[in-house]
Short mmCIF file of C-alpha atoms in Angstrom, two decimals:
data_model
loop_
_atom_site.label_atom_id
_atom_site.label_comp_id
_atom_site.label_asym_id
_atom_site.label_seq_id
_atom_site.Cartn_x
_atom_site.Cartn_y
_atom_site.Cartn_z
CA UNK G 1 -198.75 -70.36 25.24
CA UNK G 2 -194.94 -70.06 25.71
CA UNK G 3 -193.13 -68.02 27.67
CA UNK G 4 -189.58 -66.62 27.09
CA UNK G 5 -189.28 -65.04 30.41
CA UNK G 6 -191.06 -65.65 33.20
CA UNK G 7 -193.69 -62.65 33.52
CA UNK G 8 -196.98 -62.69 34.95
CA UNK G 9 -197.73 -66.38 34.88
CA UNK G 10 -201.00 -67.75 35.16
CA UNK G 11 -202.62 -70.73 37.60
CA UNK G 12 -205.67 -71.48 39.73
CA UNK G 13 -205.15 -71.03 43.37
CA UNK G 14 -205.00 -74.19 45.31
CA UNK G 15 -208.44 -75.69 46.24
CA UNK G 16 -207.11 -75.94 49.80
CA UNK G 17 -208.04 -73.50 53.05
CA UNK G 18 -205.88 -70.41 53.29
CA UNK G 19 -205.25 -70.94 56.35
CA UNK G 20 -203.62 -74.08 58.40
CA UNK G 21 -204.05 -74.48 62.27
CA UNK G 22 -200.85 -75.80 64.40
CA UNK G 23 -201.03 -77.63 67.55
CA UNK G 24 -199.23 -76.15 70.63
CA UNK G 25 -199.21 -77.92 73.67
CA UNK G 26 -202.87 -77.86 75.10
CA UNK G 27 -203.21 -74.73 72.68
CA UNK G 28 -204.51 -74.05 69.10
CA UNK G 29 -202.54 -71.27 66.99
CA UNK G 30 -203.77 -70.49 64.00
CA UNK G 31 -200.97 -69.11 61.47
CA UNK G 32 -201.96 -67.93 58.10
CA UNK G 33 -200.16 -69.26 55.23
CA UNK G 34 -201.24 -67.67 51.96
CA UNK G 35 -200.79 -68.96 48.75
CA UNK G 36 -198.94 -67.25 46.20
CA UNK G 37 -201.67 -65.13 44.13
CA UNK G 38 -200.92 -65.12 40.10
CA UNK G 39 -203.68 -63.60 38.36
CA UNK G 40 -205.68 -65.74 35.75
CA UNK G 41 -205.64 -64.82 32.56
CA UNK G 42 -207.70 -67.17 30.96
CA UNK G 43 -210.64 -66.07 27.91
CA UNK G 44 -213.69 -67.07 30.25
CA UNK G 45 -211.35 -64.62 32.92
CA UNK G 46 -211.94 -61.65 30.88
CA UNK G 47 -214.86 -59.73 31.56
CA UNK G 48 -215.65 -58.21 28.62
CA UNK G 49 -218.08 -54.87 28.73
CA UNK G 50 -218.29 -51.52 26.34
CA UNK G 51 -214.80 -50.07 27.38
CA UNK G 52 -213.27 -52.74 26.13
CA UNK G 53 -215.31 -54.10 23.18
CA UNK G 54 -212.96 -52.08 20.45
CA UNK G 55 -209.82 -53.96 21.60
CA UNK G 56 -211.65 -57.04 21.40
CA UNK G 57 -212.57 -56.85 18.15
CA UNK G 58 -208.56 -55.37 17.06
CA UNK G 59 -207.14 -58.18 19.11
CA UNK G 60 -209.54 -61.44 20.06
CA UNK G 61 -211.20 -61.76 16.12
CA UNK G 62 -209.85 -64.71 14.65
CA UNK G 63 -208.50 -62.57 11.13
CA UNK G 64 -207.42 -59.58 13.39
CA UNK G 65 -203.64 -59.73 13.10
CA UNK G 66 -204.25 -59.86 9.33
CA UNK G 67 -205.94 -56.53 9.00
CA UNK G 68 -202.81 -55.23 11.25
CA UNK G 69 -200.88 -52.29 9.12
CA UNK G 70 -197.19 -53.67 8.92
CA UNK G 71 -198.58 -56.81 11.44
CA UNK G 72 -198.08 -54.77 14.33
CA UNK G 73 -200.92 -53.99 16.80
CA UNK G 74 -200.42 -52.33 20.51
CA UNK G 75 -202.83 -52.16 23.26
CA UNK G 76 -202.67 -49.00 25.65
CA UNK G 77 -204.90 -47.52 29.29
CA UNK G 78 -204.29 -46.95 32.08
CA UNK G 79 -203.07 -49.71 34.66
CA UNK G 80 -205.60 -52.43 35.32
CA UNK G 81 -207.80 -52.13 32.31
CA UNK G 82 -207.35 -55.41 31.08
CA UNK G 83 -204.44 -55.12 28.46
CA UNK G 84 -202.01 -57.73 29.91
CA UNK G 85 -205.40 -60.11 30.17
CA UNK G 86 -205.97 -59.41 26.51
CA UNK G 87 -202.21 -59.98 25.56
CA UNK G 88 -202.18 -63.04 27.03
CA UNK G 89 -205.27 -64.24 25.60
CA UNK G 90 -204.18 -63.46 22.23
CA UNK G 91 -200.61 -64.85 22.66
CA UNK G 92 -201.82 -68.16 23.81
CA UNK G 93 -204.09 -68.13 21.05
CA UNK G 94 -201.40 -67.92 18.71
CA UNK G 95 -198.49 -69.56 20.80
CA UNK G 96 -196.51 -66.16 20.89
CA UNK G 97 -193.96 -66.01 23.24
CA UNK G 98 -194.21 -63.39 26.07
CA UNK G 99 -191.66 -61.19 26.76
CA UNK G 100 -191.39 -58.30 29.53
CA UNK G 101 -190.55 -54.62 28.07
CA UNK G 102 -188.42 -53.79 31.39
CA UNK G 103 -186.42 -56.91 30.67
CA UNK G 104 -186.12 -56.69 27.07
CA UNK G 105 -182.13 -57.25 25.79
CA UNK G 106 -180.89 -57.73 22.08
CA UNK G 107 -179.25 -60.95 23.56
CA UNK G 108 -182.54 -62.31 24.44
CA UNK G 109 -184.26 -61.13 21.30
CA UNK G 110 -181.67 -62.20 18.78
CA UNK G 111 -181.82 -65.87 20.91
CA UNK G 112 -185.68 -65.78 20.62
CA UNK G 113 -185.82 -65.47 16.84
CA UNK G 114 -182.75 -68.13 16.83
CA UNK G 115 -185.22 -70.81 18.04
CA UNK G 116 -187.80 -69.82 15.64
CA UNK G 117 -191.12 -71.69 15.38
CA UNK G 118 -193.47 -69.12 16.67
CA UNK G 119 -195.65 -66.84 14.24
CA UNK G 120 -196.09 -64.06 16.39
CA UNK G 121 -194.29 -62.48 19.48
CA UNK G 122 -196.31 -60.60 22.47
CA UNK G 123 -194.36 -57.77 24.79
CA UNK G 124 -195.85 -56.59 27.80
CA UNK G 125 -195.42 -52.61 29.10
CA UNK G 126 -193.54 -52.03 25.93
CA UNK G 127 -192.77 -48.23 26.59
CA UNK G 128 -190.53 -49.65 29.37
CA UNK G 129 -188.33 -50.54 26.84
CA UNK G 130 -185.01 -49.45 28.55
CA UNK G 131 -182.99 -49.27 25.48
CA UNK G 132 -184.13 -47.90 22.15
CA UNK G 133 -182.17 -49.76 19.94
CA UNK G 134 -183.54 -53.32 21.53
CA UNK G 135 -187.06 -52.57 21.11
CA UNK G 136 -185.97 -51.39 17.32
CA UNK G 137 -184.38 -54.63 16.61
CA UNK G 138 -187.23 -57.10 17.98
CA UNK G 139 -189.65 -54.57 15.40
CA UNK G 140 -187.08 -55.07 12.34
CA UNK G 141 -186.43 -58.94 13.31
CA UNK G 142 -190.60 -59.25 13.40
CA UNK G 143 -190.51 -57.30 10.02
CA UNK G 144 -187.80 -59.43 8.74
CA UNK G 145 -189.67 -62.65 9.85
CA UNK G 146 -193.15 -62.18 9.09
CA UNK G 147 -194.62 -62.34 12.30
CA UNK G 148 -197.35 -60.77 13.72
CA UNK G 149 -196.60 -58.24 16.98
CA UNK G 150 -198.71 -57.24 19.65
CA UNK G 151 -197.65 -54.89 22.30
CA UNK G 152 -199.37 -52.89 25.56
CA UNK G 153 -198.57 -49.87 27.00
CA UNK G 154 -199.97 -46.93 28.81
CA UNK G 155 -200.02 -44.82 26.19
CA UNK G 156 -200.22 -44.94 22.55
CA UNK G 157 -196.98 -45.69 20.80
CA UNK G 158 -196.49 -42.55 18.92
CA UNK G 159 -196.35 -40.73 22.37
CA UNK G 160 -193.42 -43.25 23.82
CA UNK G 161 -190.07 -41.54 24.34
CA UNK G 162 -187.89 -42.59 21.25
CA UNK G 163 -185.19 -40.43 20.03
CA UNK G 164 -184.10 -43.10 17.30
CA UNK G 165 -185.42 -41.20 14.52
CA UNK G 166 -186.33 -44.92 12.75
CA UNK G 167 -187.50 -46.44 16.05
CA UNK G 168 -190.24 -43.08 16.14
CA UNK G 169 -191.02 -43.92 12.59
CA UNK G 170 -191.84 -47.38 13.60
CA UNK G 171 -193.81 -46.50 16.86
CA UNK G 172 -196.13 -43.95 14.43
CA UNK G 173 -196.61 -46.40 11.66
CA UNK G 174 -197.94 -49.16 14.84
CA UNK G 175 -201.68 -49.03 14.87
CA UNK G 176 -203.21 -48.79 18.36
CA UNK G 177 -206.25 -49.20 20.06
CA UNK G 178 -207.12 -47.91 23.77
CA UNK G 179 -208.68 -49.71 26.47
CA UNK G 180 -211.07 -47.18 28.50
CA UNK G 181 -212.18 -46.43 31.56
CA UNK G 182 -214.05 -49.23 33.50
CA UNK G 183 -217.77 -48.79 33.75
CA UNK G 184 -220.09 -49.73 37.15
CA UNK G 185 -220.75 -52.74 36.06
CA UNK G 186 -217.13 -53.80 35.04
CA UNK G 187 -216.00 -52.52 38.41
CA UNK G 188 -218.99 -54.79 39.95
CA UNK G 189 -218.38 -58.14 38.49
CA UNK G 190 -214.43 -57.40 38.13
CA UNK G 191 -214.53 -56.74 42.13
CA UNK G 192 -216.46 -59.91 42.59
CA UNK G 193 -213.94 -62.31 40.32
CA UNK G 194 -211.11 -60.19 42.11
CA UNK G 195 -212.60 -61.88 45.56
CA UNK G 196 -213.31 -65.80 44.28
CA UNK G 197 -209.93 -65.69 42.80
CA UNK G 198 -208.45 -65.15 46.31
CA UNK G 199 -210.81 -67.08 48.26
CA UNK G 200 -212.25 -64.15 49.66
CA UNK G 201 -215.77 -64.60 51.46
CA UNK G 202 -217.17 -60.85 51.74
CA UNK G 203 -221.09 -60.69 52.68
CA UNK G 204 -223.19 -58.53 49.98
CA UNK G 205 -223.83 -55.68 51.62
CA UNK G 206 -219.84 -55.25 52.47
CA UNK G 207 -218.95 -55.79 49.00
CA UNK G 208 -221.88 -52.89 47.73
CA UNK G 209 -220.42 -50.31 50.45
CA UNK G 210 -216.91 -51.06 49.10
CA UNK G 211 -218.21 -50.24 45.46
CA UNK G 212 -219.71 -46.93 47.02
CA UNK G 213 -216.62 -45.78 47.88
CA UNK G 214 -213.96 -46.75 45.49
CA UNK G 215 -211.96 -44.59 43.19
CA UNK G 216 -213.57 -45.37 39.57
CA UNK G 217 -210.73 -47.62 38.32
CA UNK G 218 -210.15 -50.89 38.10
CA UNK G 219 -206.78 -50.40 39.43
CA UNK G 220 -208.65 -49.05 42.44
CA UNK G 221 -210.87 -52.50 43.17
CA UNK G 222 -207.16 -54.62 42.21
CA UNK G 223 -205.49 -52.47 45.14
CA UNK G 224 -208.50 -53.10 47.43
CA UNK G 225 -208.71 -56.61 46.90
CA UNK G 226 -204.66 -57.30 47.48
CA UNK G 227 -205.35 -54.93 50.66
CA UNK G 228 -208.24 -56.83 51.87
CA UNK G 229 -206.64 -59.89 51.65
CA UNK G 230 -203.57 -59.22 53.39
CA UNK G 231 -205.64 -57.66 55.99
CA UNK G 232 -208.09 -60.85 56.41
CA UNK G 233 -204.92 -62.85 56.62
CA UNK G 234 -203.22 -60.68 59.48
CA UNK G 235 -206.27 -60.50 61.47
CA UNK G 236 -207.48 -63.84 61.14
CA UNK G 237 -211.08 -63.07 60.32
CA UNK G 238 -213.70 -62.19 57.70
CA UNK G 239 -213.95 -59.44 55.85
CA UNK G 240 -216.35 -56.83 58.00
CA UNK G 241 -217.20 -53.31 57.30
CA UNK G 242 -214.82 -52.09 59.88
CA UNK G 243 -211.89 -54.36 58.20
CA UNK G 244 -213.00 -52.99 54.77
CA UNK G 245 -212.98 -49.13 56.00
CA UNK G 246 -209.26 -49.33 57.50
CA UNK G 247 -208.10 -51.00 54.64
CA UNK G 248 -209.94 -48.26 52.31
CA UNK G 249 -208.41 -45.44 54.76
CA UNK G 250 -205.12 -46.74 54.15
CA UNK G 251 -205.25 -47.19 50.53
CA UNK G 252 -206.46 -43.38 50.27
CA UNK G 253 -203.75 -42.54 52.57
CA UNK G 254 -201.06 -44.30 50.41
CA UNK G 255 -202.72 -42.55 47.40
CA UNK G 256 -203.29 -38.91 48.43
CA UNK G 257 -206.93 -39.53 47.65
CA UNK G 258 -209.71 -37.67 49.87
#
Protein backbone atom coordinates (compact mmCIF):
# COMPACT_ATOMS: atom_id res chain seq x y z
CA UNK A 1 0.00 0.00 0.00
CA UNK A 2 1.23 3.58 -0.66
CA UNK A 3 0.93 6.38 1.16
CA UNK A 4 0.71 10.04 -0.03
CA UNK A 5 0.83 11.52 3.35
CA UNK A 6 1.88 10.12 6.22
CA UNK A 7 -1.42 9.14 8.26
CA UNK A 8 -1.92 6.43 10.55
CA UNK A 9 0.91 4.15 9.58
CA UNK A 10 1.07 0.71 10.42
CA UNK A 11 4.04 -1.64 12.21
CA UNK A 12 4.51 -4.33 14.84
CA UNK A 13 5.79 -3.10 18.09
CA UNK A 14 9.31 -4.03 18.81
CA UNK A 15 9.79 -7.59 20.25
CA UNK A 16 11.90 -5.95 22.96
CA UNK A 17 10.85 -5.21 26.92
CA UNK A 18 9.07 -1.91 27.43
CA UNK A 19 10.99 -1.10 29.81
CA UNK A 20 15.03 -0.68 30.18
CA UNK A 21 16.81 -0.62 33.67
CA UNK A 22 19.89 1.97 34.18
CA UNK A 23 22.66 1.52 36.51
CA UNK A 24 23.27 4.25 39.17
CA UNK A 25 26.03 3.99 41.35
CA UNK A 26 25.31 0.99 43.79
CA UNK A 27 21.55 1.66 42.69
CA UNK A 28 19.08 0.23 40.08
CA UNK A 29 16.53 2.85 38.43
CA UNK A 30 14.23 1.62 36.37
CA UNK A 31 12.98 4.30 33.65
CA UNK A 32 10.27 3.40 31.29
CA UNK A 33 10.84 3.97 27.74
CA UNK A 34 7.79 3.18 25.63
CA UNK A 35 7.72 2.51 22.20
CA UNK A 36 5.86 4.49 19.86
CA UNK A 37 2.29 2.66 19.51
CA UNK A 38 0.89 2.69 15.66
CA UNK A 39 -2.05 0.63 15.42
CA UNK A 40 -1.98 -2.48 13.03
CA UNK A 41 -4.05 -2.55 10.44
CA UNK A 42 -3.42 -5.65 8.91
CA UNK A 43 -6.60 -8.26 7.43
CA UNK A 44 -5.83 -11.03 10.17
CA UNK A 45 -6.02 -7.48 12.60
CA UNK A 46 -9.57 -7.04 11.87
CA UNK A 47 -11.91 -8.69 13.97
CA UNK A 48 -14.67 -9.19 12.05
CA UNK A 49 -18.28 -9.88 13.94
CA UNK A 50 -22.16 -8.99 12.89
CA UNK A 51 -21.77 -5.11 13.18
CA UNK A 52 -19.50 -5.11 10.76
CA UNK A 53 -20.26 -7.98 8.32
CA UNK A 54 -22.28 -5.44 5.76
CA UNK A 55 -19.15 -3.29 5.24
CA UNK A 56 -17.24 -6.28 4.68
CA UNK A 57 -19.05 -7.53 2.10
CA UNK A 58 -19.38 -3.50 0.33
CA UNK A 59 -15.67 -3.14 0.86
CA UNK A 60 -13.35 -6.53 1.45
CA UNK A 61 -15.25 -8.76 -1.66
CA UNK A 62 -12.89 -9.08 -4.32
CA UNK A 63 -15.68 -7.51 -7.25
CA UNK A 64 -16.93 -4.90 -4.62
CA UNK A 65 -15.63 -1.66 -6.11
CA UNK A 66 -17.27 -2.85 -9.35
CA UNK A 67 -20.80 -2.96 -8.09
CA UNK A 68 -19.91 0.74 -6.64
CA UNK A 69 -22.61 3.39 -8.25
CA UNK A 70 -20.27 6.03 -10.00
CA UNK A 71 -17.06 3.84 -8.28
CA UNK A 72 -17.43 5.62 -5.20
CA UNK A 73 -18.05 3.83 -1.86
CA UNK A 74 -17.77 5.58 1.83
CA UNK A 75 -17.61 3.95 5.11
CA UNK A 76 -19.26 5.84 8.19
CA UNK A 77 -19.79 5.08 12.60
CA UNK A 78 -18.91 6.31 15.10
CA UNK A 79 -15.12 6.60 16.19
CA UNK A 80 -13.40 3.29 16.73
CA UNK A 81 -15.64 0.99 14.80
CA UNK A 82 -13.20 -0.23 12.54
CA UNK A 83 -13.53 2.07 9.37
CA UNK A 84 -9.90 3.31 9.12
CA UNK A 85 -8.93 -0.68 9.67
CA UNK A 86 -11.22 -1.47 6.77
CA UNK A 87 -9.84 1.47 4.57
CA UNK A 88 -6.64 0.41 4.94
CA UNK A 89 -7.26 -3.08 4.25
CA UNK A 90 -8.92 -2.30 1.12
CA UNK A 91 -6.36 0.33 -0.03
CA UNK A 92 -3.49 -2.00 0.35
CA UNK A 93 -5.42 -4.44 -1.42
CA UNK A 94 -5.64 -2.33 -4.29
CA UNK A 95 -2.41 -0.13 -3.82
CA UNK A 96 -4.57 3.11 -3.31
CA UNK A 97 -2.87 5.82 -1.94
CA UNK A 98 -4.02 7.17 1.49
CA UNK A 99 -4.73 10.50 2.00
CA UNK A 100 -5.95 12.44 5.29
CA UNK A 101 -9.38 14.54 4.85
CA UNK A 102 -8.00 17.32 7.43
CA UNK A 103 -4.97 17.63 5.20
CA UNK A 104 -6.53 17.42 1.94
CA UNK A 105 -5.21 20.51 -0.62
CA UNK A 106 -5.90 20.82 -4.50
CA UNK A 107 -2.01 21.11 -4.67
CA UNK A 108 -1.63 17.74 -3.27
CA UNK A 109 -4.49 16.23 -5.19
CA UNK A 110 -3.74 17.66 -8.60
CA UNK A 111 0.20 16.28 -7.77
CA UNK A 112 -1.32 12.85 -6.80
CA UNK A 113 -3.17 12.26 -10.06
CA UNK A 114 0.12 13.83 -11.84
CA UNK A 115 2.05 10.66 -10.82
CA UNK A 116 -0.65 8.42 -11.86
CA UNK A 117 -0.30 4.62 -11.64
CA UNK A 118 -2.75 3.86 -8.96
CA UNK A 119 -6.42 2.54 -9.76
CA UNK A 120 -8.05 3.69 -6.84
CA UNK A 121 -7.51 6.46 -4.13
CA UNK A 122 -8.57 5.95 -0.23
CA UNK A 123 -9.35 9.28 2.12
CA UNK A 124 -9.63 8.94 5.65
CA UNK A 125 -12.32 11.26 7.92
CA UNK A 126 -13.47 12.68 4.66
CA UNK A 127 -16.15 15.11 6.19
CA UNK A 128 -13.05 16.92 7.55
CA UNK A 129 -12.58 18.09 4.32
CA UNK A 130 -11.67 21.78 5.15
CA UNK A 131 -12.39 23.16 1.82
CA UNK A 132 -15.31 22.21 -0.39
CA UNK A 133 -13.96 22.80 -3.56
CA UNK A 134 -10.76 20.29 -2.81
CA UNK A 135 -12.77 17.43 -1.85
CA UNK A 136 -14.95 18.30 -5.23
CA UNK A 137 -11.95 18.20 -7.37
CA UNK A 138 -10.27 14.81 -6.01
CA UNK A 139 -14.29 13.35 -6.80
CA UNK A 140 -14.24 14.93 -10.50
CA UNK A 141 -10.35 13.99 -11.03
CA UNK A 142 -11.47 10.17 -9.75
CA UNK A 143 -14.47 10.56 -12.21
CA UNK A 144 -12.26 11.84 -14.86
CA UNK A 145 -9.72 8.96 -14.27
CA UNK A 146 -11.62 5.95 -13.73
CA UNK A 147 -10.68 5.09 -10.44
CA UNK A 148 -12.35 3.57 -7.83
CA UNK A 149 -12.91 5.85 -4.35
CA UNK A 150 -13.38 4.84 -0.98
CA UNK A 151 -13.92 7.22 1.79
CA UNK A 152 -14.87 7.07 5.88
CA UNK A 153 -16.57 9.32 7.86
CA UNK A 154 -18.80 9.63 10.82
CA UNK A 155 -21.67 10.09 9.13
CA UNK A 156 -23.12 9.28 5.89
CA UNK A 157 -22.10 11.55 3.08
CA UNK A 158 -25.36 13.06 2.20
CA UNK A 159 -25.45 14.51 5.83
CA UNK A 160 -21.72 16.25 5.43
CA UNK A 161 -21.81 20.04 5.39
CA UNK A 162 -21.45 21.04 1.61
CA UNK A 163 -22.85 24.18 0.34
CA UNK A 164 -21.34 23.55 -3.27
CA UNK A 165 -24.53 22.76 -4.78
CA UNK A 166 -22.41 20.06 -7.24
CA UNK A 167 -20.18 18.89 -4.38
CA UNK A 168 -23.92 17.93 -2.41
CA UNK A 169 -24.92 16.31 -5.61
CA UNK A 170 -21.87 14.24 -5.51
CA UNK A 171 -21.94 13.39 -1.70
CA UNK A 172 -25.89 12.06 -2.38
CA UNK A 173 -25.11 10.13 -5.48
CA UNK A 174 -21.93 8.25 -3.06
CA UNK A 175 -23.30 5.00 -1.83
CA UNK A 176 -22.60 4.30 1.86
CA UNK A 177 -22.59 1.70 4.21
CA UNK A 178 -22.47 2.07 8.21
CA UNK A 179 -20.37 0.33 10.57
CA UNK A 180 -22.50 -0.38 13.92
CA UNK A 181 -22.26 -0.55 17.24
CA UNK A 182 -19.73 -3.11 18.71
CA UNK A 183 -21.27 -6.18 20.22
CA UNK A 184 -19.87 -8.11 23.71
CA UNK A 185 -18.00 -10.17 22.01
CA UNK A 186 -16.29 -7.58 19.64
CA UNK A 187 -15.61 -5.48 22.71
CA UNK A 188 -14.07 -8.88 24.32
CA UNK A 189 -11.63 -10.02 21.80
CA UNK A 190 -11.05 -6.26 20.46
CA UNK A 191 -10.01 -5.42 24.30
CA UNK A 192 -7.80 -8.44 24.34
CA UNK A 193 -5.84 -7.60 20.78
CA UNK A 194 -5.93 -3.89 22.15
CA UNK A 195 -3.60 -5.40 25.20
CA UNK A 196 -1.04 -7.93 23.06
CA UNK A 197 -0.59 -5.12 20.71
CA UNK A 198 0.89 -3.02 23.57
CA UNK A 199 2.52 -5.63 25.46
CA UNK A 200 0.12 -5.42 28.07
CA UNK A 201 0.03 -8.45 30.64
CA UNK A 202 -3.51 -8.03 32.49
CA UNK A 203 -4.59 -11.29 34.61
CA UNK A 204 -8.24 -12.64 33.50
CA UNK A 205 -10.20 -11.71 36.05
CA UNK A 206 -8.86 -7.85 35.71
CA UNK A 207 -9.52 -7.85 32.14
CA UNK A 208 -13.49 -9.39 32.80
CA UNK A 209 -14.07 -6.55 35.60
CA UNK A 210 -12.79 -3.97 33.06
CA UNK A 211 -15.40 -5.35 30.44
CA UNK A 212 -18.08 -5.00 33.34
CA UNK A 213 -17.66 -1.62 33.50
CA UNK A 214 -16.90 -0.06 30.22
CA UNK A 215 -18.99 2.28 28.20
CA UNK A 216 -20.36 -0.06 25.21
CA UNK A 217 -18.00 1.29 22.50
CA UNK A 218 -15.12 0.36 21.12
CA UNK A 219 -13.84 3.77 21.42
CA UNK A 220 -14.39 3.17 25.12
CA UNK A 221 -11.93 -0.18 25.40
CA UNK A 222 -9.27 2.04 22.74
CA UNK A 223 -9.32 4.92 25.51
CA UNK A 224 -8.88 2.34 28.31
CA UNK A 225 -6.19 0.55 26.81
CA UNK A 226 -3.99 3.93 25.86
CA UNK A 227 -4.93 4.85 29.67
CA UNK A 228 -3.81 1.65 31.07
CA UNK A 229 -0.77 1.71 29.44
CA UNK A 230 0.42 5.00 30.25
CA UNK A 231 -0.54 4.26 33.71
CA UNK A 232 1.49 0.77 33.87
CA UNK A 233 4.36 2.74 32.45
CA UNK A 234 4.27 5.64 35.16
CA UNK A 235 3.89 3.33 37.96
CA UNK A 236 6.17 0.76 37.01
CA UNK A 237 3.95 -2.23 37.63
CA UNK A 238 1.25 -4.59 36.35
CA UNK A 239 -1.93 -3.91 35.62
CA UNK A 240 -4.07 -4.57 39.10
CA UNK A 241 -7.63 -3.90 39.82
CA UNK A 242 -6.79 -0.86 41.78
CA UNK A 243 -4.56 0.50 38.66
CA UNK A 244 -7.50 -0.44 36.34
CA UNK A 245 -10.26 1.44 38.63
CA UNK A 246 -8.21 4.90 38.76
CA UNK A 247 -7.57 4.75 35.31
CA UNK A 248 -11.47 3.93 34.64
CA UNK A 249 -12.34 6.89 37.23
CA UNK A 250 -10.36 9.16 35.26
CA UNK A 251 -11.51 8.27 31.91
CA UNK A 252 -15.25 8.81 33.23
CA UNK A 253 -14.10 11.94 34.71
CA UNK A 254 -12.57 13.23 31.39
CA UNK A 255 -15.85 12.03 29.74
CA UNK A 256 -18.71 13.27 31.96
CA UNK A 257 -19.74 9.65 32.21
CA UNK A 258 -21.35 8.34 35.64
Amino acid sequence: MTRFDETKASSRPPKEGRKRRINEGDGVTQIALPFVYRPRFGRSDFVAAPSNAAARAWVLDAEAPYRWPEGRMALWGEGGTGKTHLLSIWAGRYGAPVMAGERLNERDVVALFSQGGFKAVALDNADCVPSEHDLLHLINLVREHRVFLLMAGRLPPARWPAVLPDLASRLRATSSVPLGQAEEDLLHRLLLRLLAERQIVVAPQVTEWLLRRLPRRASAVRDCVSALDQAAMASGGKVTRVLAASVLEGLFARDGEP
